[in-house]
Tab-separated table of C-alpha atoms in Angstrom:
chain	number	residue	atom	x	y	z
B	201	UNK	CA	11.521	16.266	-4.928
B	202	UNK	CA	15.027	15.209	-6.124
B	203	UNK	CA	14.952	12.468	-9.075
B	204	UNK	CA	16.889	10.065	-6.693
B	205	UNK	CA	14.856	10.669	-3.887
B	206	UNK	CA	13.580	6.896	-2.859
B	207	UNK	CA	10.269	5.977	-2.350
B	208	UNK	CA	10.017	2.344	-0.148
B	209	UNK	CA	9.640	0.087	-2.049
B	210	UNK	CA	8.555	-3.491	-1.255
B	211	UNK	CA	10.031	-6.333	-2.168
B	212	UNK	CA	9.505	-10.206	-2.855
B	213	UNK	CA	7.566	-11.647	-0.669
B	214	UNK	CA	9.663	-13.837	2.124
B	215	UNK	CA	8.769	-17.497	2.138
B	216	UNK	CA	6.563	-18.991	4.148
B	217	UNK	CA	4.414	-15.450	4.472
B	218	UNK	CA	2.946	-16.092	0.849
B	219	UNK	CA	-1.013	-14.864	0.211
B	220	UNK	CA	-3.482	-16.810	-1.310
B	221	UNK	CA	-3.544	-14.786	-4.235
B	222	UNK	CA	-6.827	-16.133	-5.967
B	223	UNK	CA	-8.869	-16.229	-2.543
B	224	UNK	CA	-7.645	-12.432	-2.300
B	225	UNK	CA	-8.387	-11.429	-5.737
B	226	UNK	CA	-11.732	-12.995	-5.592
B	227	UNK	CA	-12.700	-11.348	-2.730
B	228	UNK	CA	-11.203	-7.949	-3.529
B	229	UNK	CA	-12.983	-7.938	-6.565
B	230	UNK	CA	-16.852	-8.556	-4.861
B	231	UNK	CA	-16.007	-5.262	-3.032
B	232	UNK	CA	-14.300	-3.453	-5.294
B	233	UNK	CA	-16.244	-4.685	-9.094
B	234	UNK	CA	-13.931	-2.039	-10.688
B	235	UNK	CA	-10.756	-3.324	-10.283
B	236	UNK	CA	-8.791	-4.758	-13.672
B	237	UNK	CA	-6.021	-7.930	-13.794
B	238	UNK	CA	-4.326	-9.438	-11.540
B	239	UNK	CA	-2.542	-7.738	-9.110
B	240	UNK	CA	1.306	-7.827	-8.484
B	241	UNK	CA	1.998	-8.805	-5.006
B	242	UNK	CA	5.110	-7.766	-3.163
B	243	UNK	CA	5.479	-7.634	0.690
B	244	UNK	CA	7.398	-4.790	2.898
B	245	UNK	CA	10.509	-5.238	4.760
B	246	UNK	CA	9.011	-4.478	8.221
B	247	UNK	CA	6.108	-6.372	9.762
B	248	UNK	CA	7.513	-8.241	12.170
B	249	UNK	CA	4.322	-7.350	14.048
B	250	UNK	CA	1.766	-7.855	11.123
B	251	UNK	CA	2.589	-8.763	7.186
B	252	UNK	CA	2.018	-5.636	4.864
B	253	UNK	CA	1.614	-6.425	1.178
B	254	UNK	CA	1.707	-4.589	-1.610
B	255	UNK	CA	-1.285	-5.140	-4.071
B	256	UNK	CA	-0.747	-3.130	-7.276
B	257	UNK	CA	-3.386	-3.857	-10.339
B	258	UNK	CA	-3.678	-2.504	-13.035
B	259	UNK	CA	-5.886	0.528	-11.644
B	260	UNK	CA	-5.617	0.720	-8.367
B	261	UNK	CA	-2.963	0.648	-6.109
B	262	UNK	CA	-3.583	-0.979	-3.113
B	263	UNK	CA	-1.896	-2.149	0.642
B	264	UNK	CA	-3.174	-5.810	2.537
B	265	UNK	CA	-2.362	-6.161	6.233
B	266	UNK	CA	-2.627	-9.191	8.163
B	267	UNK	CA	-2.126	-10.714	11.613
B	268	UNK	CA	1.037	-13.519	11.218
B	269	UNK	CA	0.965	-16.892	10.509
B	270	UNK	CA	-0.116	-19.081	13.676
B	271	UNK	CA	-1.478	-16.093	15.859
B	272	UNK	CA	-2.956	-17.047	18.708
B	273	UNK	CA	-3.650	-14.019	20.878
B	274	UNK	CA	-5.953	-12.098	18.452
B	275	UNK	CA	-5.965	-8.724	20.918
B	276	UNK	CA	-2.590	-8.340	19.705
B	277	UNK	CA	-3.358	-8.484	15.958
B	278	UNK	CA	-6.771	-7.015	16.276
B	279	UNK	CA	-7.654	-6.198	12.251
B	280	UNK	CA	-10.822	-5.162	12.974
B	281	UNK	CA	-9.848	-2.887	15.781
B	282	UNK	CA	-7.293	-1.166	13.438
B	283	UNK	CA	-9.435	-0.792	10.407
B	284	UNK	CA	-12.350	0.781	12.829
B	285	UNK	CA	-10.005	3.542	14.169
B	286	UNK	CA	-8.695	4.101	10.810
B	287	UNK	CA	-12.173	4.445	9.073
B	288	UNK	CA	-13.307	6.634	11.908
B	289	UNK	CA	-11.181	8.881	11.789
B	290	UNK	CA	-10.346	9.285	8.139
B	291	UNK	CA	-13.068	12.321	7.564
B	292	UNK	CA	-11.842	14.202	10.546
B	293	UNK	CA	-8.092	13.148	9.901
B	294	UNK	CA	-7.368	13.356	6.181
B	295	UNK	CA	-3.816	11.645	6.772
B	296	UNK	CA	-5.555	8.499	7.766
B	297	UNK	CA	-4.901	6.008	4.943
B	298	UNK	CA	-7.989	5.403	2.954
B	299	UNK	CA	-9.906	1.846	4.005
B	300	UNK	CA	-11.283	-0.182	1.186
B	301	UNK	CA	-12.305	-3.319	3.012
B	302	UNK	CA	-12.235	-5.348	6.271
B	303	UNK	CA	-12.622	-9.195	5.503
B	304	UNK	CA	-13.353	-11.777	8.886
B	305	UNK	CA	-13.846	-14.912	6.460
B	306	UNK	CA	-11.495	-17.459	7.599
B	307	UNK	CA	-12.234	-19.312	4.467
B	308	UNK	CA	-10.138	-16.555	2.561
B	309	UNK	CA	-7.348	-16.207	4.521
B	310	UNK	CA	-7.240	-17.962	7.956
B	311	UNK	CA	-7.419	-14.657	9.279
B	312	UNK	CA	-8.873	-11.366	9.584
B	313	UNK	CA	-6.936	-8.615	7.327
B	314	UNK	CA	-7.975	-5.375	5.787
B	315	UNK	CA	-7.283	-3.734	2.638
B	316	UNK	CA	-6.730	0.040	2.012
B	317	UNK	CA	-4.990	2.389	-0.657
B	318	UNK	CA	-1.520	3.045	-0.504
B	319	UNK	CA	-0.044	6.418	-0.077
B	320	UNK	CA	2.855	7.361	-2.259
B	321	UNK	CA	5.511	9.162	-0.629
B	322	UNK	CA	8.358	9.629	1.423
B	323	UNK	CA	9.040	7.931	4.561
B	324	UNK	CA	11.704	9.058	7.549
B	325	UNK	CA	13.524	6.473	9.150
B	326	UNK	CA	17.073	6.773	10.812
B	327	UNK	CA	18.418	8.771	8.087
B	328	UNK	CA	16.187	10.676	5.840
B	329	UNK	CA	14.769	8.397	2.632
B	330	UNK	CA	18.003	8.553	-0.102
B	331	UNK	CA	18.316	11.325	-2.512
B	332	UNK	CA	16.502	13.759	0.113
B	333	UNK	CA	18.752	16.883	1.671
B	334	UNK	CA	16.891	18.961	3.398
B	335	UNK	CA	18.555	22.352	5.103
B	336	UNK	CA	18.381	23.289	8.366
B	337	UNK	CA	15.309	25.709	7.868
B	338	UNK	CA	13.363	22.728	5.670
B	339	UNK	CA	14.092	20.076	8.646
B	340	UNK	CA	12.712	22.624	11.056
B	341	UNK	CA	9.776	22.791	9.240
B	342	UNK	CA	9.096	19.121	8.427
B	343	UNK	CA	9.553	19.090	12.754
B	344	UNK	CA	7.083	21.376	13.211
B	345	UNK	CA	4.900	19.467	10.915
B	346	UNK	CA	5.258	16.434	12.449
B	347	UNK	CA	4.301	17.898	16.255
B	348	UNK	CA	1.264	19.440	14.658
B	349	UNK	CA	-0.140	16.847	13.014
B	350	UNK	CA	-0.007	15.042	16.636
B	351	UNK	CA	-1.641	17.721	17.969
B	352	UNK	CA	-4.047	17.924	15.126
B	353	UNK	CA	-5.012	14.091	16.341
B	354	UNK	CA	-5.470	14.916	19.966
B	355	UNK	CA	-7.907	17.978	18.985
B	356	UNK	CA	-10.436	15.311	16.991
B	357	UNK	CA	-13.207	15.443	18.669
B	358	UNK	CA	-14.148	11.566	19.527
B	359	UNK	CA	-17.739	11.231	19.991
B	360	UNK	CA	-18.063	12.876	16.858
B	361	UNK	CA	-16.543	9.989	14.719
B	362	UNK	CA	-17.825	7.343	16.907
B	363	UNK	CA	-14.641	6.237	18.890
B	364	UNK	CA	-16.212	6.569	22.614
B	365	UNK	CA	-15.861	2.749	22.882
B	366	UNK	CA	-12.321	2.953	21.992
B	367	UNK	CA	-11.105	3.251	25.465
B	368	UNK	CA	-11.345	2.342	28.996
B	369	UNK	CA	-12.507	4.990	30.350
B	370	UNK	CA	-10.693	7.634	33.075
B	371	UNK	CA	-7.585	6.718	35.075
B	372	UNK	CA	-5.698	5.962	31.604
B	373	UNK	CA	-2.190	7.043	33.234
B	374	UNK	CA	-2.849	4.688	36.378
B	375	UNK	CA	-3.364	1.954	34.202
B	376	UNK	CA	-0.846	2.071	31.862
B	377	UNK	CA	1.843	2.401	34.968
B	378	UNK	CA	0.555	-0.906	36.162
B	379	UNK	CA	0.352	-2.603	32.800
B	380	UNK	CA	4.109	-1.928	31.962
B	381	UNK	CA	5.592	-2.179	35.127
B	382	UNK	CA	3.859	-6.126	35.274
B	383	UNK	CA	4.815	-6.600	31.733
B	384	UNK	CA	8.611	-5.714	33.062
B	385	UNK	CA	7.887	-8.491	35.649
B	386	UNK	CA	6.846	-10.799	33.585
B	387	UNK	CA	9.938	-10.024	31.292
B	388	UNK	CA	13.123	-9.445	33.375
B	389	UNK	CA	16.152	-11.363	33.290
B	390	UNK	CA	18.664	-11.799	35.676
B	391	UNK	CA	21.009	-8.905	33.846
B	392	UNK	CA	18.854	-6.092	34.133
B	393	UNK	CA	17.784	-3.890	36.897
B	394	UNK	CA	14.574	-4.467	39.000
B	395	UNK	CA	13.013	-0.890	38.073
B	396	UNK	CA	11.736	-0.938	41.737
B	397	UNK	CA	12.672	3.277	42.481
B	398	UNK	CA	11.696	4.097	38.723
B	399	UNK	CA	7.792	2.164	39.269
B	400	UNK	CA	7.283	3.026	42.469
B	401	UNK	CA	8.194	6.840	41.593
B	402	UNK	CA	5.957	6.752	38.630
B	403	UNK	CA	2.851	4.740	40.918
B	404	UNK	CA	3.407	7.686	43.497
B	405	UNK	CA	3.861	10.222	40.970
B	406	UNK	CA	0.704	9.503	38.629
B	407	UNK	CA	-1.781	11.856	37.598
B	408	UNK	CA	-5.252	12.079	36.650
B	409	UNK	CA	-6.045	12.339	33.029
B	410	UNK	CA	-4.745	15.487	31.521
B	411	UNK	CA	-7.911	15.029	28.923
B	412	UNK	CA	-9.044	11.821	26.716
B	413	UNK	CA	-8.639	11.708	22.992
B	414	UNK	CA	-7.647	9.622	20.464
B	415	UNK	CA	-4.085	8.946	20.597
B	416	UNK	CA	-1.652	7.368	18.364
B	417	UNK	CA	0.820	5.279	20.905
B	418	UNK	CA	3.338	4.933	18.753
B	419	UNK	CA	4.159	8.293	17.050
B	420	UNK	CA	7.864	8.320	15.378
B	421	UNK	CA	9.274	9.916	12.033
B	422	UNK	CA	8.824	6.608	10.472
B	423	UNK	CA	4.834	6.427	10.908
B	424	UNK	CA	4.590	9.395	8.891
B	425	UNK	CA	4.517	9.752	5.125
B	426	UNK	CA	6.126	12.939	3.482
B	427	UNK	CA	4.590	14.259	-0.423
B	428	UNK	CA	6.950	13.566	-2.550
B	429	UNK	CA	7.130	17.115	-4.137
B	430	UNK	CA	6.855	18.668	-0.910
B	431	UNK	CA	8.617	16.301	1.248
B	432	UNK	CA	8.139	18.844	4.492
B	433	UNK	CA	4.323	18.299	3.996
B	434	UNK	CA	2.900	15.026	5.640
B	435	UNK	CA	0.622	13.629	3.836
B	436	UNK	CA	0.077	10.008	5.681
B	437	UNK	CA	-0.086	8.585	8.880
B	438	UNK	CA	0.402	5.001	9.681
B	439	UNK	CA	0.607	2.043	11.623
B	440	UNK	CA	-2.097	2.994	14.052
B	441	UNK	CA	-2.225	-1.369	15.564
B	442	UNK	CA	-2.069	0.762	19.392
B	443	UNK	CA	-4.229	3.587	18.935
B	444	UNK	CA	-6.744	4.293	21.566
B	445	UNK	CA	-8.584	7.109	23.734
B	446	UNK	CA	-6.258	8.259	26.394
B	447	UNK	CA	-3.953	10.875	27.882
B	448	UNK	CA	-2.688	13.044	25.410
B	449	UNK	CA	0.724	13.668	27.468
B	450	UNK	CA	1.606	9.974	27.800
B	451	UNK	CA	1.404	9.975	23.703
B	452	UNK	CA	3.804	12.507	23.919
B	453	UNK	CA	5.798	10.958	26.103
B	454	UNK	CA	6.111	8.009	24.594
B	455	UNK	CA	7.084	9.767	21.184
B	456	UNK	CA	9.689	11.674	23.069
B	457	UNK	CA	11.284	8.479	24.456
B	458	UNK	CA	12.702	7.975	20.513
B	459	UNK	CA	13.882	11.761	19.795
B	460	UNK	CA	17.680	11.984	19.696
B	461	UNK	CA	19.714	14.348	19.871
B	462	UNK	CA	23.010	14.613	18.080
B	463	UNK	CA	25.148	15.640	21.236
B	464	UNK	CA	23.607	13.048	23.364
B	465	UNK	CA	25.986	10.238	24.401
B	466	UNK	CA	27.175	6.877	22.639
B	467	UNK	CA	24.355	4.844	23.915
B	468	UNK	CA	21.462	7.280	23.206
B	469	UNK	CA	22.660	8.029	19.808
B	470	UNK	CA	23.434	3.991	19.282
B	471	UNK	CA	19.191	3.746	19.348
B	472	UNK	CA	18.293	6.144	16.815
B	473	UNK	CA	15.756	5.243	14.727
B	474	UNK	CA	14.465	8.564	13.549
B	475	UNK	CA	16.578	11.535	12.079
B	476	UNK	CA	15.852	13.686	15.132
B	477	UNK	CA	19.887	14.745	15.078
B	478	UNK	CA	19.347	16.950	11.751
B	479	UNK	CA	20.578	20.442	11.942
B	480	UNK	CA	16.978	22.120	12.663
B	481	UNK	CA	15.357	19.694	14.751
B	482	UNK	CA	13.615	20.887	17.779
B	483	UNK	CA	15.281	19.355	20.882
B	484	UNK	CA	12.882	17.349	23.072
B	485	UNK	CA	12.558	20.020	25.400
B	486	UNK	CA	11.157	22.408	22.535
B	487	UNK	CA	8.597	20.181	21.370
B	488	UNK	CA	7.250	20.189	24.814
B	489	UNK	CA	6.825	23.662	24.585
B	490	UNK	CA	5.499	23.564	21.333
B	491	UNK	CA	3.181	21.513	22.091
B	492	UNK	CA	2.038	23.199	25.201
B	493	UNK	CA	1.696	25.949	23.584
B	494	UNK	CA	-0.418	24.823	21.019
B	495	UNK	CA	-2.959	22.757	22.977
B	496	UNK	CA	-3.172	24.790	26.089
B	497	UNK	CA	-2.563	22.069	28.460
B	498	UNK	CA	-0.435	22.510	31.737
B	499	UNK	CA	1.023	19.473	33.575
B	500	UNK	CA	1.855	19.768	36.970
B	501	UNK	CA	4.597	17.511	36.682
B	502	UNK	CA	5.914	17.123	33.374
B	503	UNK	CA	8.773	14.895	34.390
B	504	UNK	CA	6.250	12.408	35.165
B	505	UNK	CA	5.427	11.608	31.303
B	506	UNK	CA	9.213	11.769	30.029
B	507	UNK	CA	9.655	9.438	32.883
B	508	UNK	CA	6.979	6.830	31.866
B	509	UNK	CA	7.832	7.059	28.153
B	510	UNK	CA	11.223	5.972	28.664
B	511	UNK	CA	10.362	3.316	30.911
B	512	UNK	CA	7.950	2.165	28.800
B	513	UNK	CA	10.725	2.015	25.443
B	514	UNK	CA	12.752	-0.199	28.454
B	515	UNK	CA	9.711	-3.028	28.874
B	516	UNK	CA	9.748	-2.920	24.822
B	517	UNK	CA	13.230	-3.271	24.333
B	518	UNK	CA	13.567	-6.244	27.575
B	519	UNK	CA	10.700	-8.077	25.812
B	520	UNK	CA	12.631	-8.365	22.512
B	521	UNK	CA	15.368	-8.926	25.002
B	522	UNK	CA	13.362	-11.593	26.580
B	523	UNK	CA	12.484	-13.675	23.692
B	524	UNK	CA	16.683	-13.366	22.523
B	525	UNK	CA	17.409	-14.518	26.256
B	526	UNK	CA	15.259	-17.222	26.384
B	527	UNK	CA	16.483	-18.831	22.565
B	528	UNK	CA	12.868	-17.846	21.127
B	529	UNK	CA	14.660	-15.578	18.638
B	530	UNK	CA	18.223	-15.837	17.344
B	531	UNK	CA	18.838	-12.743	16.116
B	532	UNK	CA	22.171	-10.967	16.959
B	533	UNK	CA	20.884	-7.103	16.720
B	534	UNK	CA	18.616	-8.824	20.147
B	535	UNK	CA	22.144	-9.789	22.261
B	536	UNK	CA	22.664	-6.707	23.865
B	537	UNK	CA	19.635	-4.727	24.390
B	538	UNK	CA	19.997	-5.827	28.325
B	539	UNK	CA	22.261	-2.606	27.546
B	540	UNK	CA	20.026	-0.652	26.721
B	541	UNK	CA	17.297	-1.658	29.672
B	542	UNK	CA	19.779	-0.756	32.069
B	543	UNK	CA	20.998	2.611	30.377
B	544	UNK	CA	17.388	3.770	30.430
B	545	UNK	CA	17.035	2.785	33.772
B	546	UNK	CA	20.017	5.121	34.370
B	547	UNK	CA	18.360	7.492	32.166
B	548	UNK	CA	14.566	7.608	34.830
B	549	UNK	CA	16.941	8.149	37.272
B	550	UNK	CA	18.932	11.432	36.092
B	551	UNK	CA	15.533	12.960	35.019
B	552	UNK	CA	13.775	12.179	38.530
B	553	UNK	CA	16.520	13.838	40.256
B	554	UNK	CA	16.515	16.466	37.575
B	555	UNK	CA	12.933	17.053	38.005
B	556	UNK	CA	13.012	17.020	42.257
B	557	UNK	CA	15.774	20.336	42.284
């Protein structure tokens, strides 16, 4: 790794979001007897779904997530749920961070959170992390990488770590149509399109279950963590608050929905959050064949899950949208993702009628 290659670091902790640092401490230490001192507690930028603290003693290095302040709708901000997965599938998935303790004592924090160990290392977000070049033969590889550790996932074999509960059972693609296109309902705002042709097309146009397996639902550069001496090896996954057992192609759908090229247009490039424009990327239709290739599978209609994961980013962005809208948030990065809803509304459209020649 370069000497100025940045690792995130986290930063004071934002007020209001403060931890009860002795009711932590004494807690941590009835599960863990080993630790030493008193740990120094800094928070990470993100979180504006759940808080994510660093807790570094003097021996152990350690992360605390937790559900906000004030949350009400606990299947939202299910710590339980996300610790389970993670513990699962950490012998079967190495990348899986490491848990160290769930704690549902209100008396400690209000809330459920877990503890695990942190993973040191490198982490891709719009551009690559400061102080990292990599060429175009080294971004092709950390690509690669990336695609096979998803496929990697989908390959665990579920019953085996004790995830069979995890989902719903068949007809995951039918329900995940209907439960977007009423959370688009439930969203809209005068300034953005109805969706109608785009839902209807995917309600007529689902299929049944490709296969179930654990999947991720949220896959992007910036979920992954890269070694630090070897910063085309992953060695982390995170944030896994939506994993579940379903389709394996709307996971991949989904993840394509993010991957942007650098000759796309102004508004696709304008929503990059992931350096998918590097000299030595895969384009999105390569890791669809890469993909395929690795796991075998053969979609009748591949369109179908492109489709659906772009629709799907849409309802995301108009929620944020929403809450703007509506005065819940003031943010001004919120003002003009009705944009956005509308260009990826264009966007369903251009790949339906790509997909029916």
């Amino acid at each position: 790794m370069p000497p100025t290659a940045t690792i995130d670091p986290a930063g004071a902790v934002r007020p209001g979001e403060e931890l009860d640092l002795p009711a932590v401490d004494a807690w941590l230490k009835a599960q863990v007897p080993t630790l030493e001192g008193t740990p120094e507690v800094t928070q990470y930028a993100g979180g504006a779904s759940n808080w994510t603290y660093r807790l570094k003693y003097a021996n152990r290095d350690l992360i605390l997530r937790r559900p906000p302040a004030g949350t009400k709708a606990k299947s939202a901000h299910d710590m339980a749920r996300e610790y389970t997965v993670q513990h699962a599938l950490k012998p079967a998935y190495p990348v899986v961070p490491t848990m160290v303790g769930l704690c549902q004592d209100p008396a400690v924090l209000g809330s459920d959170f877990y503890v695990m160990e942190r993973i040191e290392g490198l982490i891709p977000r719009k551009h690559l992390p400061r102080g990292l070049a990599l060429d175009a033969k080294q971004t092709r590889a950390l690509c690669l990488n990336v695609v096979s550790k998803l496929v990697e996932l989908h390959a665990v074999d579920s019953a085996a770590v004790g995830l069979t509960s995890l989902g719903k059972g068949p007809g995951y693609p039918t329900r995940q149509v209907e439960g977007w296109s009423a959370r688009y309902e439930k969203a809209r705002t005068w300034n953005v399109a109805r969706f109608r042709y785009v839902r209807d097309w995917l309600k007529a146009n689902t299929p049944a279950d490709i296969a179930t397996c654990v999947i991720h639902n949220d896959w992007r550069f910036d979920n992954v963590v890269l070694a630090p001496e070897e910063p085309t090896r992953i060695i982390g996954v995170l944030d896994w608050e939506m994993a579940t057992l379903g389709d394996p192609l709307m996971d991949l759908g989904s993840a394509l929905a993010y991957w942007v090229h650098a000759d796309d247009d102004f508004l696709l490039r304008s929503t990059r959050r992931q350096p998918t424009h590097l000299p030595g990327m895969l384009r999105r239709e390569e890791v669809v064949e890469y993909y395929l290739d690795q796991t075998k599978l053969k979609p009748a209609n591949w369109t179908f899950y492109e489709v659906f994961g772009l629709f799907r980013l849409a309802v995301i962005a108009q929620q944020i949208y929403y809450r703007y809208h509506h005065q819940q948030t003031r943010n001004p990065a919120f003002k003009n993702f009705w944009v956005l809803v509308n260009y990826l509304g264009w966007r369903c459209h251009r790949l339906i009628r790509k997909g029916a020649r």
